[in-house]
Coordinates of C-alpha atoms in Angstrom, one line a residue:
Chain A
X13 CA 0.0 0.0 0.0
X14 CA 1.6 3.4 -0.9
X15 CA 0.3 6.5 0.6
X16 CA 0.3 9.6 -1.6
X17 CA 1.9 12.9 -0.1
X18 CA 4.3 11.4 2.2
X19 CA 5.8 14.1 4.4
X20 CA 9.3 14.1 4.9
X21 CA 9.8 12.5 8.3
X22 CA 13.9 13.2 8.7
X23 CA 14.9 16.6 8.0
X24 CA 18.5 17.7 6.6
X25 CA 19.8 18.5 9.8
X26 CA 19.0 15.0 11.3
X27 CA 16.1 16.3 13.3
X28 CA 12.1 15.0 13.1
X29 CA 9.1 16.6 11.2
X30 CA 8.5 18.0 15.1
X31 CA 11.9 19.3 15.7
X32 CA 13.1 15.9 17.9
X33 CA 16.5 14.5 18.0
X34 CA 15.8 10.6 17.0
X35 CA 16.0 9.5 20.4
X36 CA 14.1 12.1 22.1
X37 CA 11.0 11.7 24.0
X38 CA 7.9 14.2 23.3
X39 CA 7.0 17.0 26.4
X40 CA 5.8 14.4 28.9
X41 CA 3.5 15.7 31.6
X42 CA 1.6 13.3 34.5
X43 CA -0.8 14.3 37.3
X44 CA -2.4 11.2 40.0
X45 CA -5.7 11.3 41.3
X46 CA -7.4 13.3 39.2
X47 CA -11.1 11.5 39.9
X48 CA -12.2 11.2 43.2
X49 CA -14.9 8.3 42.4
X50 CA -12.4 6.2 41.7
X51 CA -9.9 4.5 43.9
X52 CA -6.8 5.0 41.7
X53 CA -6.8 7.5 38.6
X54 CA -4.1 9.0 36.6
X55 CA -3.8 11.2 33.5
X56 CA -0.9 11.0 31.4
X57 CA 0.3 13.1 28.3
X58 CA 3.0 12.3 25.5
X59 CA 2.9 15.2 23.8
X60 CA -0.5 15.9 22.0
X61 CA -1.2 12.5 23.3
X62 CA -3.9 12.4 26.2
X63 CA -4.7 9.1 28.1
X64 CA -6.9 9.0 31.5
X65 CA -7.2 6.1 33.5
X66 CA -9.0 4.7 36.4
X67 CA -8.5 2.1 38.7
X68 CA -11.3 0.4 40.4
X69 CA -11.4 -2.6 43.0
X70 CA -10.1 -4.9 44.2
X71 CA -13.9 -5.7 44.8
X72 CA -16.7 -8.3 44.5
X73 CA -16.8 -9.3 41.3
X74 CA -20.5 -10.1 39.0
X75 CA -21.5 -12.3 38.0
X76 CA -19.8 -14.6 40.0
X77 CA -19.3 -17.8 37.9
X78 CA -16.1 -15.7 36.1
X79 CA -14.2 -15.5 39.3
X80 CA -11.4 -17.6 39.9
X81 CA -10.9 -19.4 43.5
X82 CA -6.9 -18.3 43.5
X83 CA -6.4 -15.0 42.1
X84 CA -7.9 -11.6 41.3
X85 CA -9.5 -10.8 37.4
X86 CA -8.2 -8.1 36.1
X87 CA -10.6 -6.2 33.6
X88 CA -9.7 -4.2 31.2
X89 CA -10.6 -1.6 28.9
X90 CA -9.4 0.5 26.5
X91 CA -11.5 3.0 25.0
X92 CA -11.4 6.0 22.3
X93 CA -13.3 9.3 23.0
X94 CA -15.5 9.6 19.9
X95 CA -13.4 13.2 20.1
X96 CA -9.8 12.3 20.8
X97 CA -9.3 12.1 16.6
X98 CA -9.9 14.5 14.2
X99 CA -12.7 12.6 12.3
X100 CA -14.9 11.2 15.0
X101 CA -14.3 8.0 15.9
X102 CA -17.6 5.5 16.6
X103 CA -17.5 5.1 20.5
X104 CA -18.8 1.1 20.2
X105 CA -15.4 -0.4 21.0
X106 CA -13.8 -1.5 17.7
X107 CA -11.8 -4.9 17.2
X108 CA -8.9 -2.8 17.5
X109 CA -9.9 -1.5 20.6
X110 CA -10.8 -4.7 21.9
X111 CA -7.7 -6.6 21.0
X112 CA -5.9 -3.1 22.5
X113 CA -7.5 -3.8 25.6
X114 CA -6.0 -7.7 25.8
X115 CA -2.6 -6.8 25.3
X116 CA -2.7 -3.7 28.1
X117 CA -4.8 -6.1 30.7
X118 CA -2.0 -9.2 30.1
X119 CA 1.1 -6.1 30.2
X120 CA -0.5 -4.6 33.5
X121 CA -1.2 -8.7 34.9
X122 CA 2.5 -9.6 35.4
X123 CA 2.9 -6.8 37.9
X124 CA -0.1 -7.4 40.0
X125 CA -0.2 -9.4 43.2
X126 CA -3.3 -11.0 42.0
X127 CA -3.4 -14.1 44.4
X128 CA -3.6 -11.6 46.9
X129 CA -7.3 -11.0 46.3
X130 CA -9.3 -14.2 45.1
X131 CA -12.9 -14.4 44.0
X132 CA -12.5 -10.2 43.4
X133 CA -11.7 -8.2 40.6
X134 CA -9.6 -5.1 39.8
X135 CA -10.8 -2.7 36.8
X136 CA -9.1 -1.2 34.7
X137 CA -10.3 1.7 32.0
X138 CA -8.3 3.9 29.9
X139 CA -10.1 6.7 28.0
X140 CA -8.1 7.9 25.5
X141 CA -9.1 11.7 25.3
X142 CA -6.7 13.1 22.4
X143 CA -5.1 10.6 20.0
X144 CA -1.5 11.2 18.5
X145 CA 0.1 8.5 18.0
X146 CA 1.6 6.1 20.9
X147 CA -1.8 5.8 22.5
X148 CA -1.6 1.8 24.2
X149 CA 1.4 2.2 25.4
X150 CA 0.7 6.5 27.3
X151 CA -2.5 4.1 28.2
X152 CA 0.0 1.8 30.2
X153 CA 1.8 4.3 31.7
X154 CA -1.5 5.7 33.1
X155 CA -2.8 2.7 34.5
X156 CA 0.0 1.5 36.4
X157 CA 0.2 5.0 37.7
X158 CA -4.2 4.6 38.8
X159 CA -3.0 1.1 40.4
X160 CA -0.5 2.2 42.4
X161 CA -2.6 5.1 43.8
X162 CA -5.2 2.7 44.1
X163 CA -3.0 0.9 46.4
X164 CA -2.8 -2.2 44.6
X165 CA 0.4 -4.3 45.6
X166 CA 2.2 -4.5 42.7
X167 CA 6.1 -5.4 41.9
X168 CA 6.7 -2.7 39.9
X169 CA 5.5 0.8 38.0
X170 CA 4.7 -0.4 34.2
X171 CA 5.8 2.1 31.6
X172 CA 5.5 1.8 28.2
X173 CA 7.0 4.0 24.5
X174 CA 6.8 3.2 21.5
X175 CA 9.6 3.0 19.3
X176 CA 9.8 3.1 15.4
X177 CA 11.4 3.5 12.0
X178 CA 11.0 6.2 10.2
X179 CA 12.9 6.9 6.5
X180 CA 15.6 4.3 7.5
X181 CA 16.2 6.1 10.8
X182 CA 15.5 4.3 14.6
X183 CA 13.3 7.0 16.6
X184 CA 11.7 7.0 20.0
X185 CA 8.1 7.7 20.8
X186 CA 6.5 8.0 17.3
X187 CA 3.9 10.4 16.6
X188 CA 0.8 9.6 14.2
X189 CA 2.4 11.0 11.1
X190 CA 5.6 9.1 12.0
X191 CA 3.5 5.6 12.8
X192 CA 1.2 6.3 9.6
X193 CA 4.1 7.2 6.8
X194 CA 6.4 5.3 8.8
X195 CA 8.2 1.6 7.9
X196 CA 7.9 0.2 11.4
X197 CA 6.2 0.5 14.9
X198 CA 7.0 -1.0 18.3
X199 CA 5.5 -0.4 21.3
X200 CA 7.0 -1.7 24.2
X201 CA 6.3 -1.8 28.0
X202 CA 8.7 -2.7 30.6
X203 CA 8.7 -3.4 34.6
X204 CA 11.8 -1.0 34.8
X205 CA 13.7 -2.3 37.7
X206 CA 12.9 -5.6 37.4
X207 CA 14.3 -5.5 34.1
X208 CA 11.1 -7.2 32.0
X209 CA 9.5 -6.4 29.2
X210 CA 5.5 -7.0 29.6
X211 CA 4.2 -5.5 26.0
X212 CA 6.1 -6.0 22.7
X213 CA 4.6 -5.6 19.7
X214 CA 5.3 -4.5 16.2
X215 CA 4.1 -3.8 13.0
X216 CA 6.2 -3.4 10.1
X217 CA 9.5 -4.7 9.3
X218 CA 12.9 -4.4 11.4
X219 CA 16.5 -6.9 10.5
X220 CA 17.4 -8.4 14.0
X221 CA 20.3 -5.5 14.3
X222 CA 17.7 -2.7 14.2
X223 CA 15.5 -4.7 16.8
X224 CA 18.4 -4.9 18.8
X225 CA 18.8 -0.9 18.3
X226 CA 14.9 0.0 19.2
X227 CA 14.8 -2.3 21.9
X228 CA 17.8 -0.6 23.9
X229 CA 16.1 3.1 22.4
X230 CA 13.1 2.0 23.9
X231 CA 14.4 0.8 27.4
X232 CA 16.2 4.1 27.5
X233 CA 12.9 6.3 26.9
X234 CA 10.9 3.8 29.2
X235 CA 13.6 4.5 32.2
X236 CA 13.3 8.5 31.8
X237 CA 9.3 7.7 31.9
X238 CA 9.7 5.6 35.1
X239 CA 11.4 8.5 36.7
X240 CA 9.0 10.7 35.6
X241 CA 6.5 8.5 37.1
X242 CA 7.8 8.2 40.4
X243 CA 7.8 11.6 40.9
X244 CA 4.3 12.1 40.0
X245 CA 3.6 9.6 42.4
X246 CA 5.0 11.1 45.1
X247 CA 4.2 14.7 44.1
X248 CA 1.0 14.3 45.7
X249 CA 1.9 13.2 48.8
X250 CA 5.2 16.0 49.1
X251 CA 2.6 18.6 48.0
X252 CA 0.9 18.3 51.1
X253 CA 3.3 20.1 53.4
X254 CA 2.4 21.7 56.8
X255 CA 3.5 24.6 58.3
X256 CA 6.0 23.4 61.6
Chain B
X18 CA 22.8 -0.4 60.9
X19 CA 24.3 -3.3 58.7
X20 CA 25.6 -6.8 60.5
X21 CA 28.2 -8.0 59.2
X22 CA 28.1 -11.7 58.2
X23 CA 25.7 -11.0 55.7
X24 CA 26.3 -8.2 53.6
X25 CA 23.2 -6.2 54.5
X26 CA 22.6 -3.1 51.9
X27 CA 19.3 -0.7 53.1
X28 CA 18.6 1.8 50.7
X29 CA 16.0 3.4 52.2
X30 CA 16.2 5.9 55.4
X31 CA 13.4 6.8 58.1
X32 CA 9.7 7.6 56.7
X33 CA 11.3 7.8 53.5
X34 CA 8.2 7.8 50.9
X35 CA 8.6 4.5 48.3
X36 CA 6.2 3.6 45.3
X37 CA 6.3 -0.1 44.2
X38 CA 9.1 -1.6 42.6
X39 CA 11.4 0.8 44.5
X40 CA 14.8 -1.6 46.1
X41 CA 14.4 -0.7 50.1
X42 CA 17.6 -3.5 50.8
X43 CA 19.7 -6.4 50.0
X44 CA 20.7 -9.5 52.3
X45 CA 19.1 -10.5 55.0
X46 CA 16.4 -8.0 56.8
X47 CA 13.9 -9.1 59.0
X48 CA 10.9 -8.2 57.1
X49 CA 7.5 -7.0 59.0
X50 CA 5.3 -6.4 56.3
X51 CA 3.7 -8.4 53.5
X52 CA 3.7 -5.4 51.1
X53 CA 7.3 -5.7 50.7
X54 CA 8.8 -8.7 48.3
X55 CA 12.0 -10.5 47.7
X56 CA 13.5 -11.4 44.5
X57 CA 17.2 -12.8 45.1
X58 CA 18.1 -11.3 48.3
X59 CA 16.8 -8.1 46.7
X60 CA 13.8 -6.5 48.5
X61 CA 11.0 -4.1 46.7
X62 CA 8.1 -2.3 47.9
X63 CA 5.1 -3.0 46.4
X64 CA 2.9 0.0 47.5
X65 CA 3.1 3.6 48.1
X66 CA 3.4 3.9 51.2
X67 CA 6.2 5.1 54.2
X68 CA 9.1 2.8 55.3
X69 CA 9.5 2.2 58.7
X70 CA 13.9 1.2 59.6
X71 CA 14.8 -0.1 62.7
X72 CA 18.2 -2.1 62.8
X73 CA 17.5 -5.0 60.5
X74 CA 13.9 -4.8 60.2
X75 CA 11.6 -3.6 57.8
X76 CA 8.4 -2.5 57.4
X77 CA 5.9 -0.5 55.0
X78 CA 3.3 1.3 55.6
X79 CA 0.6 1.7 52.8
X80 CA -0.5 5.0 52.2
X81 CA -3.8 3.8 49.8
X82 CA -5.5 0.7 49.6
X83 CA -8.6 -1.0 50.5
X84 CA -9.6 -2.5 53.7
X85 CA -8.6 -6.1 53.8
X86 CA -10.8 -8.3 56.6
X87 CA -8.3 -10.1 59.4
X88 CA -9.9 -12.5 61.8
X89 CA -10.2 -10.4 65.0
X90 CA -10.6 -7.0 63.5
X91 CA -13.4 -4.8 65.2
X92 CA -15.4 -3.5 62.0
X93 CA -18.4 -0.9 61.6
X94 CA -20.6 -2.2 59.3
X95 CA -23.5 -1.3 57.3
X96 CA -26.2 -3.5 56.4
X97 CA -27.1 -3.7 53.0
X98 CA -29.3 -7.3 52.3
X99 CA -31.7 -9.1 54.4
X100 CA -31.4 -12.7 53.5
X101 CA -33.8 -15.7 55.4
X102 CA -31.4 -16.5 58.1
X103 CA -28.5 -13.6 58.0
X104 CA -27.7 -9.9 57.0
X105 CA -25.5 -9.3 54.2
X106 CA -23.6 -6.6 55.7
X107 CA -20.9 -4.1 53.6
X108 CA -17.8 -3.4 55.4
X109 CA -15.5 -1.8 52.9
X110 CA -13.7 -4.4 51.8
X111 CA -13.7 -6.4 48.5
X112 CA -15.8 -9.1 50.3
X113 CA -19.6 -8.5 51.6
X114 CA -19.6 -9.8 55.0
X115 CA -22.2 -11.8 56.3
X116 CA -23.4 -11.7 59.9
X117 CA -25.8 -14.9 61.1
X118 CA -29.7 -14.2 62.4
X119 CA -28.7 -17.2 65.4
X120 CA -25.3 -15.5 66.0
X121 CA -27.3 -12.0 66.7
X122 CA -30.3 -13.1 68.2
X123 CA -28.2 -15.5 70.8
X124 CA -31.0 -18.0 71.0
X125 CA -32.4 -20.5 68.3
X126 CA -33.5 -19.6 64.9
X127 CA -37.1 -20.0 63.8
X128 CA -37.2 -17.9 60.0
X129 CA -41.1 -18.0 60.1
X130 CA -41.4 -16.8 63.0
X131 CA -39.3 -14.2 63.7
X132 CA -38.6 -10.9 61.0
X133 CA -35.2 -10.5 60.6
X134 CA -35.8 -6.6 60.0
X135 CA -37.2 -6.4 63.5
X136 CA -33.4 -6.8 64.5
X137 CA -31.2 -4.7 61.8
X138 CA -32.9 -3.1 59.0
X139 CA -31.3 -1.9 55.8
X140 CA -29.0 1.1 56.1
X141 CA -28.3 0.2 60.3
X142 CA -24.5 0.6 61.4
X143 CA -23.3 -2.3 62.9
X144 CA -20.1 -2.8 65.5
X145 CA -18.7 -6.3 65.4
X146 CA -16.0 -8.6 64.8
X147 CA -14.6 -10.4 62.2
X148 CA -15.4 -13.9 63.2
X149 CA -14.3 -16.1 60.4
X150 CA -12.3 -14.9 57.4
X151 CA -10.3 -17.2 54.6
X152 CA -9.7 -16.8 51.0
X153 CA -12.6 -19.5 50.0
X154 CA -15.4 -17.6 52.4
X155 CA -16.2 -14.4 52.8
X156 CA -16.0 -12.8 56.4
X157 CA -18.5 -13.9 58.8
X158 CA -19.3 -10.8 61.9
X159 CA -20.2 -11.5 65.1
X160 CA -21.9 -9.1 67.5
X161 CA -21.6 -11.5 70.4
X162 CA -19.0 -9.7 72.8
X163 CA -19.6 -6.7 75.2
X164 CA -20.6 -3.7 73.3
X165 CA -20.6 -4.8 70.0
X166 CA -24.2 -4.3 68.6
X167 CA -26.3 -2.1 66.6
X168 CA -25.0 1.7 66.5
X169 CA -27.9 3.4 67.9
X170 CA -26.6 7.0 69.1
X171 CA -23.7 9.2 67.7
X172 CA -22.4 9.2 63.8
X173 CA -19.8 7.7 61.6
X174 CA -17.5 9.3 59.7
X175 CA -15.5 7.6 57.1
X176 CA -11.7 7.8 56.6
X177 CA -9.7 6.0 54.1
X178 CA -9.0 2.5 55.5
X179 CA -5.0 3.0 55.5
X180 CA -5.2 6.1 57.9
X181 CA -6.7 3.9 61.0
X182 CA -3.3 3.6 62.3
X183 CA -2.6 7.4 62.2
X184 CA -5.9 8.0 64.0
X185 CA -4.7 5.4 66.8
X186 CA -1.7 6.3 66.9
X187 CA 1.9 5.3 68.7
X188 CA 0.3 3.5 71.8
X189 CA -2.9 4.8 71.5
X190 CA -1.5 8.8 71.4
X191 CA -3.6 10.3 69.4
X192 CA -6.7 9.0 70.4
X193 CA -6.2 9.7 74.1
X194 CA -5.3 12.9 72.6
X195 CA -8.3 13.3 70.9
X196 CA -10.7 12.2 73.2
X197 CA -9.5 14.3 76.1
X198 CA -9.8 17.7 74.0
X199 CA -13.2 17.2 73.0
X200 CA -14.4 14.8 75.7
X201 CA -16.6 12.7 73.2
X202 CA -16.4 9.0 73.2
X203 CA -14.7 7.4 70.3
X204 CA -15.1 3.8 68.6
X205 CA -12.2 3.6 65.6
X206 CA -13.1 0.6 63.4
X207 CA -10.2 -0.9 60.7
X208 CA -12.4 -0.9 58.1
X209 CA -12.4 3.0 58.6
X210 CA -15.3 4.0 60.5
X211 CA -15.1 5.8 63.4
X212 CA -18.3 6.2 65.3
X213 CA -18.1 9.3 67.6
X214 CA -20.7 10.4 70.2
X215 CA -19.9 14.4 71.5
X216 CA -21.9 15.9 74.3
X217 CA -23.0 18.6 71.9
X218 CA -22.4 19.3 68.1
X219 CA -19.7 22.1 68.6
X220 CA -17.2 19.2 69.9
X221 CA -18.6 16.5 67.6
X222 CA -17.7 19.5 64.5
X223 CA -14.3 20.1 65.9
X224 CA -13.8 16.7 66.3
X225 CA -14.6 15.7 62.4
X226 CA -12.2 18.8 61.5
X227 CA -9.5 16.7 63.2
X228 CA -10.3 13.1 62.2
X229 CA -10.0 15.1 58.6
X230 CA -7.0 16.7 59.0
X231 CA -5.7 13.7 59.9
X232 CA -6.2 11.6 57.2
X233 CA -5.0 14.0 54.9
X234 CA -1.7 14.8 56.5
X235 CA -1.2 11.5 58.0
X236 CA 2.3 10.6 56.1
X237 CA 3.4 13.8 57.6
X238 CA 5.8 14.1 61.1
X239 CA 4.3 15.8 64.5
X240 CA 0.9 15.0 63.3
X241 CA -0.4 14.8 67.2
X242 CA 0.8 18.1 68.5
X243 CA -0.5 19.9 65.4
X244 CA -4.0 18.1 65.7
X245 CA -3.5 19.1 69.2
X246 CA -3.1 22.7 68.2
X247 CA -6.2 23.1 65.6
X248 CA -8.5 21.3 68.4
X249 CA -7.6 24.3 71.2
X250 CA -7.5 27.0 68.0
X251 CA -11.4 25.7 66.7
X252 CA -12.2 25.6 70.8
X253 CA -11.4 29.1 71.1
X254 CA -13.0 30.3 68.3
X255 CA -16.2 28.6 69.3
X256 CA -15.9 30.1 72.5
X257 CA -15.8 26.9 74.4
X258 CA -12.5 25.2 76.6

C-alpha cells in the first residue's frame, strides 16, 4: 500500500518533522488522582497524546461464575473518545480496541499481586481523550500510575513507548504522522527495575540489528518515563506540606 | 545499621516515601510487612506507602489501599441485604460480610417466625468482629462480645482504610489525645469507620475537622501536637475550653 503525499519524516539536519532529535521523548506531563470516584486514577500526556485512567477494586466481582478461586481478574478496557481524533471516531469499541485492551490487561497482569485477592476483581479503563500516536502504550503508563494510587500491591511501575522506524532512521516515541508514513512501529512496555519487558509488539518490518537498536532506544525512553513516574507519584503526597 | 556476616545493603532511610518496585535493601532483613517482596536477596516495595527502619527490620506502611478483613478486627458495618437467616452486611472491603440471624439473636432460629428486619434493618451501622475470614469464604461478623451491637446513638464518619493507624496512633496517642480535647467518646473501626458520640455538636464538628485533618496529612511528622493545636484554635473560636 503506498500512501500519496508522504511528508518528509527526517529533515536535513537529522532532526524530526516536530523538531526531535531521534532519540528524544515528546513534552511528557503526568498528574495522580485526578477522579475522586475512583480508587486509583491517573492522566498521562505524550505530547499531543492524552490518556486517563481509572482504577477500580479490588472488589466483589458479577456475575460470580467468572471469578477464579486463587487469584484476582483483572478487567480491562481500553477506550477511544468519539473526540480524541480529528474525524470522530464510533464510540462502540472496535476490534482494534478490543484486541488493544487484551494486550494492556495481560502487560499490567504480570505486575499485580493477584493471588492476593481471590474471587475479586480489579478494573481497569483507559479513556483515550486526544489521539496522536503512541496511545496503548501512554494508556499503560497511566494505568500502572491509577493502580498504584489505588494501592494495589504491585512489583513494579509499568511504563510503556513506542519506538519506530521512520525513512531508515530508529526514533523513540512515534507520533501519528511518523507511525502512519512510517516503515515500522514498536510499542513496548517494561517493569523497569525488574528489568522485564510485559508488552512487545510490532508492525512493520525491522532486520534483527535494528531490533536490537529500538529495543535498547526504547528501554532508554521507558527509564526517563519511570522517573517521571515516580515523581508524579509522590508529588502528591510532598505537596501536602504543613507549616512546623 | 548493617551486621556483618551478611552483607546487609538498606537503601531506604526513616519515613522515606517509596512507590512499588522501589529496592528498600539487600541481604538479610527481618521483614514486617507483606507489602514488601523479595527477588534474590533483593527487597522491593510494592505499594506507596512510608518505610518504617529499625536495625534489621523492615516495614511499609501503605498510604492507599482498600480495607482487607483479618480475623479479630473490630469493624463498623453497614447492612445492606436481608437474607432468610442472615444480613449481608458491607464493610468496605472487597468481600460483603455476612453476619448470622442465630449469632445475633443468641437464641435458636425460627425464619417463620421471627422478622429479621425487627433486628437490623437496611441502612443500620453495625459494631462487630470479624469472626471467620479465609480466601474461600467471605468474612463472617459476630456481635456476640460486650458492646458490639447495633449503633444506635452518635455518627460515623469515614476515613480512608490506610489512615486507622494514624488515627490510633503510637500506643494509642492520638486517640487519648483526641478524646480528652473534645471529651466525646470514640469507637475507631479498621475498616475505617469511626463512630463518635460528642456531648454537643460544637465538639462533635471540631472533632470531624480533626479526624479530617488527619487523614490528609497522616504521612506527615508531628501529626499529634498539630491536631492538638487546631482542636484548642477551633475551641477558642467557638468560645468553648
Amino acid at each position: 500500500m503506498t500512501k500519496k503525499n508522504k511528508p518528509k519524516l527526517i529533515r536535513e539536519d537529522g532532526l524530526r518533522h516536530d523538531g526531535r532529535r531521534p532519540d528524544e521523548l515528546r513534552p511528557i506531563r503526568m498528574e495522580v488522582g485526578v477522579l475522586s470516584n475512583a480508587n486509583g486514577s491517573a492522566l498521562v500526556e505524550y505530547g499531543r497524546t492524552k490518556v486517563i485512567a481509572a482504577v477500580y477494586g479490588p472488589r466483589e466481582l458479577h456475575p460470580r461464575h467468572i471469578s477464579l478461586p486463587d487469584r484476582a481478574v483483572i478487567r480491562c478496557r481500553y477506550h477511544m473518545a468519539p473526540f480524541s481524533t480529528e474525524e470522530r471516531k464510533n464510540p462502540a469499541p472496535s476490534r482494534r480496541e478490543i484486541e488493544l485492551s487484551k494486550v494492556i490487561r495481560e502487560a499490567l497482569e504480570a505486575t499485580i499481586f493477584t493471588e492476593l485477592y481471590p474471587r475479586a476483581t480489579i478494573d481497569v479503563f483507559i479513556e483515550v481523550l486526544q489521539a496522536d500516536g503512541g496511545t496503548r502504550t501512554t494508556g499503560i503508563t497511566a494505568a500502572s500510575l491509577a493502580l498504584a494510587d489505588a494501592g494495589i500491591p504491585m512489583r513494579d511501575l509499568v511504563a510503556g513507548v513506542a519506538v519506530g522506524k521512520v525513512d531508515g532512521v530508529l526514533v523513540l516515541d512515534i507520533d501519528q504522522v511518523e507511525d502512519e508514513y512510517g516503515e515500522a512501529d514498536m510499542p513496548i512496555a517494561m517493569m523497569p527495575s525488574l528489568g522485564k519487558i510485559t508488552l512487545l509488539q510490532l508492525n512493520g518490518v525491522l532486520t534483527p540489528e535494528e531490533f536490537r537498536e529500538a529495543l535498547k532506544l526504547a528501554e532508554k525512553g521507558i527509564r526517563e518515563i519511570y522517573k517521571l513516574q515516580r515523581e508524579a507519584l509522590k508529588k502528591k503526597y510532598v505537596e501536602i506540606k504543613v507549616e512546623e | 545499621m548493617a551486621s556483618e556476616d551478611k552483607q546487609v545493603k538498606i537503601h531506604v532511610t526513616q519515613r522515606q516515601l517509596v512507590v512499588p518496585g522501589e529496592l528498600l535493601a539487600e541481604g538479610e532483613v527481618e521483614v514486617g510487612s507483606p507489602l514488601i517482596y523479595k527477588i534474590d536477596n533483593k527487597y522491593y516495595s510494592s505499594v506507596i506507602g512510608l518505610v518504617d527502619v529499625q536495625e534489621n527490620k523492615l516495614n511499609l506502611i501503605p498510604l492507599e489501599g482498600y480495607y482487607f478483613p483479618k480475623v479479630g478486627d473490630l469493624v463498623i458495618g453497614l447492612v445492606i441485604d436481608i437474607g432468610i437467616t442472615n444480613w449481608i452486611v458491607d464493610i468496605r472491603a472487597p468481600y460483603k460480610a455476612i453476619m448470622n440471624a442465630s449469632d445475633a439473636l443468641n437464641r435458636q432460629f425460627n425464619p417463620i417466625q421471627d422478622d429479621l428486619r425487627r433486628y437490623f434493618d437496611i441502612g443500620d451501622y453495625v459494631l462487630a468482629k470479624i469472626a471467620l475470614f479465609d480466601r474461600l469464604h467471605n468474612p463472617v461478623l459476630t456481635v456476640k462480645e460486650k458492646g458490639l451491637g447495633k449503633i444506635v446513638s452518635g455518627k460515623i464518619v469515614e476515613i480512608a482504610p490506610s489512615r486507622v493507624p494514624r488515627v490510633i496512633g503510637k500506643r494509642k496517642s492520638m486517640l487519648n489525645m483526641l478524646i480528652e480535647e473534645t471529651g466525646c467518646e470514640i469507637v475507631v473501626a479498621q475498616n475505617g469507620r469511626i463512630w463518635i458520640n460528642c456531648k454537643d455538636k460544637q465538639f462533635e464538628d471540631i472533632l470531624i475537622l480533626a479526624l479530617k485533618k488527619i487523614e490528609l496529612e497522616a504521612h506527615t511528622t508531628g501529626l499529634t501536637d498539630r491536631v492538638r493545636n487546631l482542636i484548642k484554635e477551633e475551641k477558642a473560636k467557638r468560645g468553648l475550653s
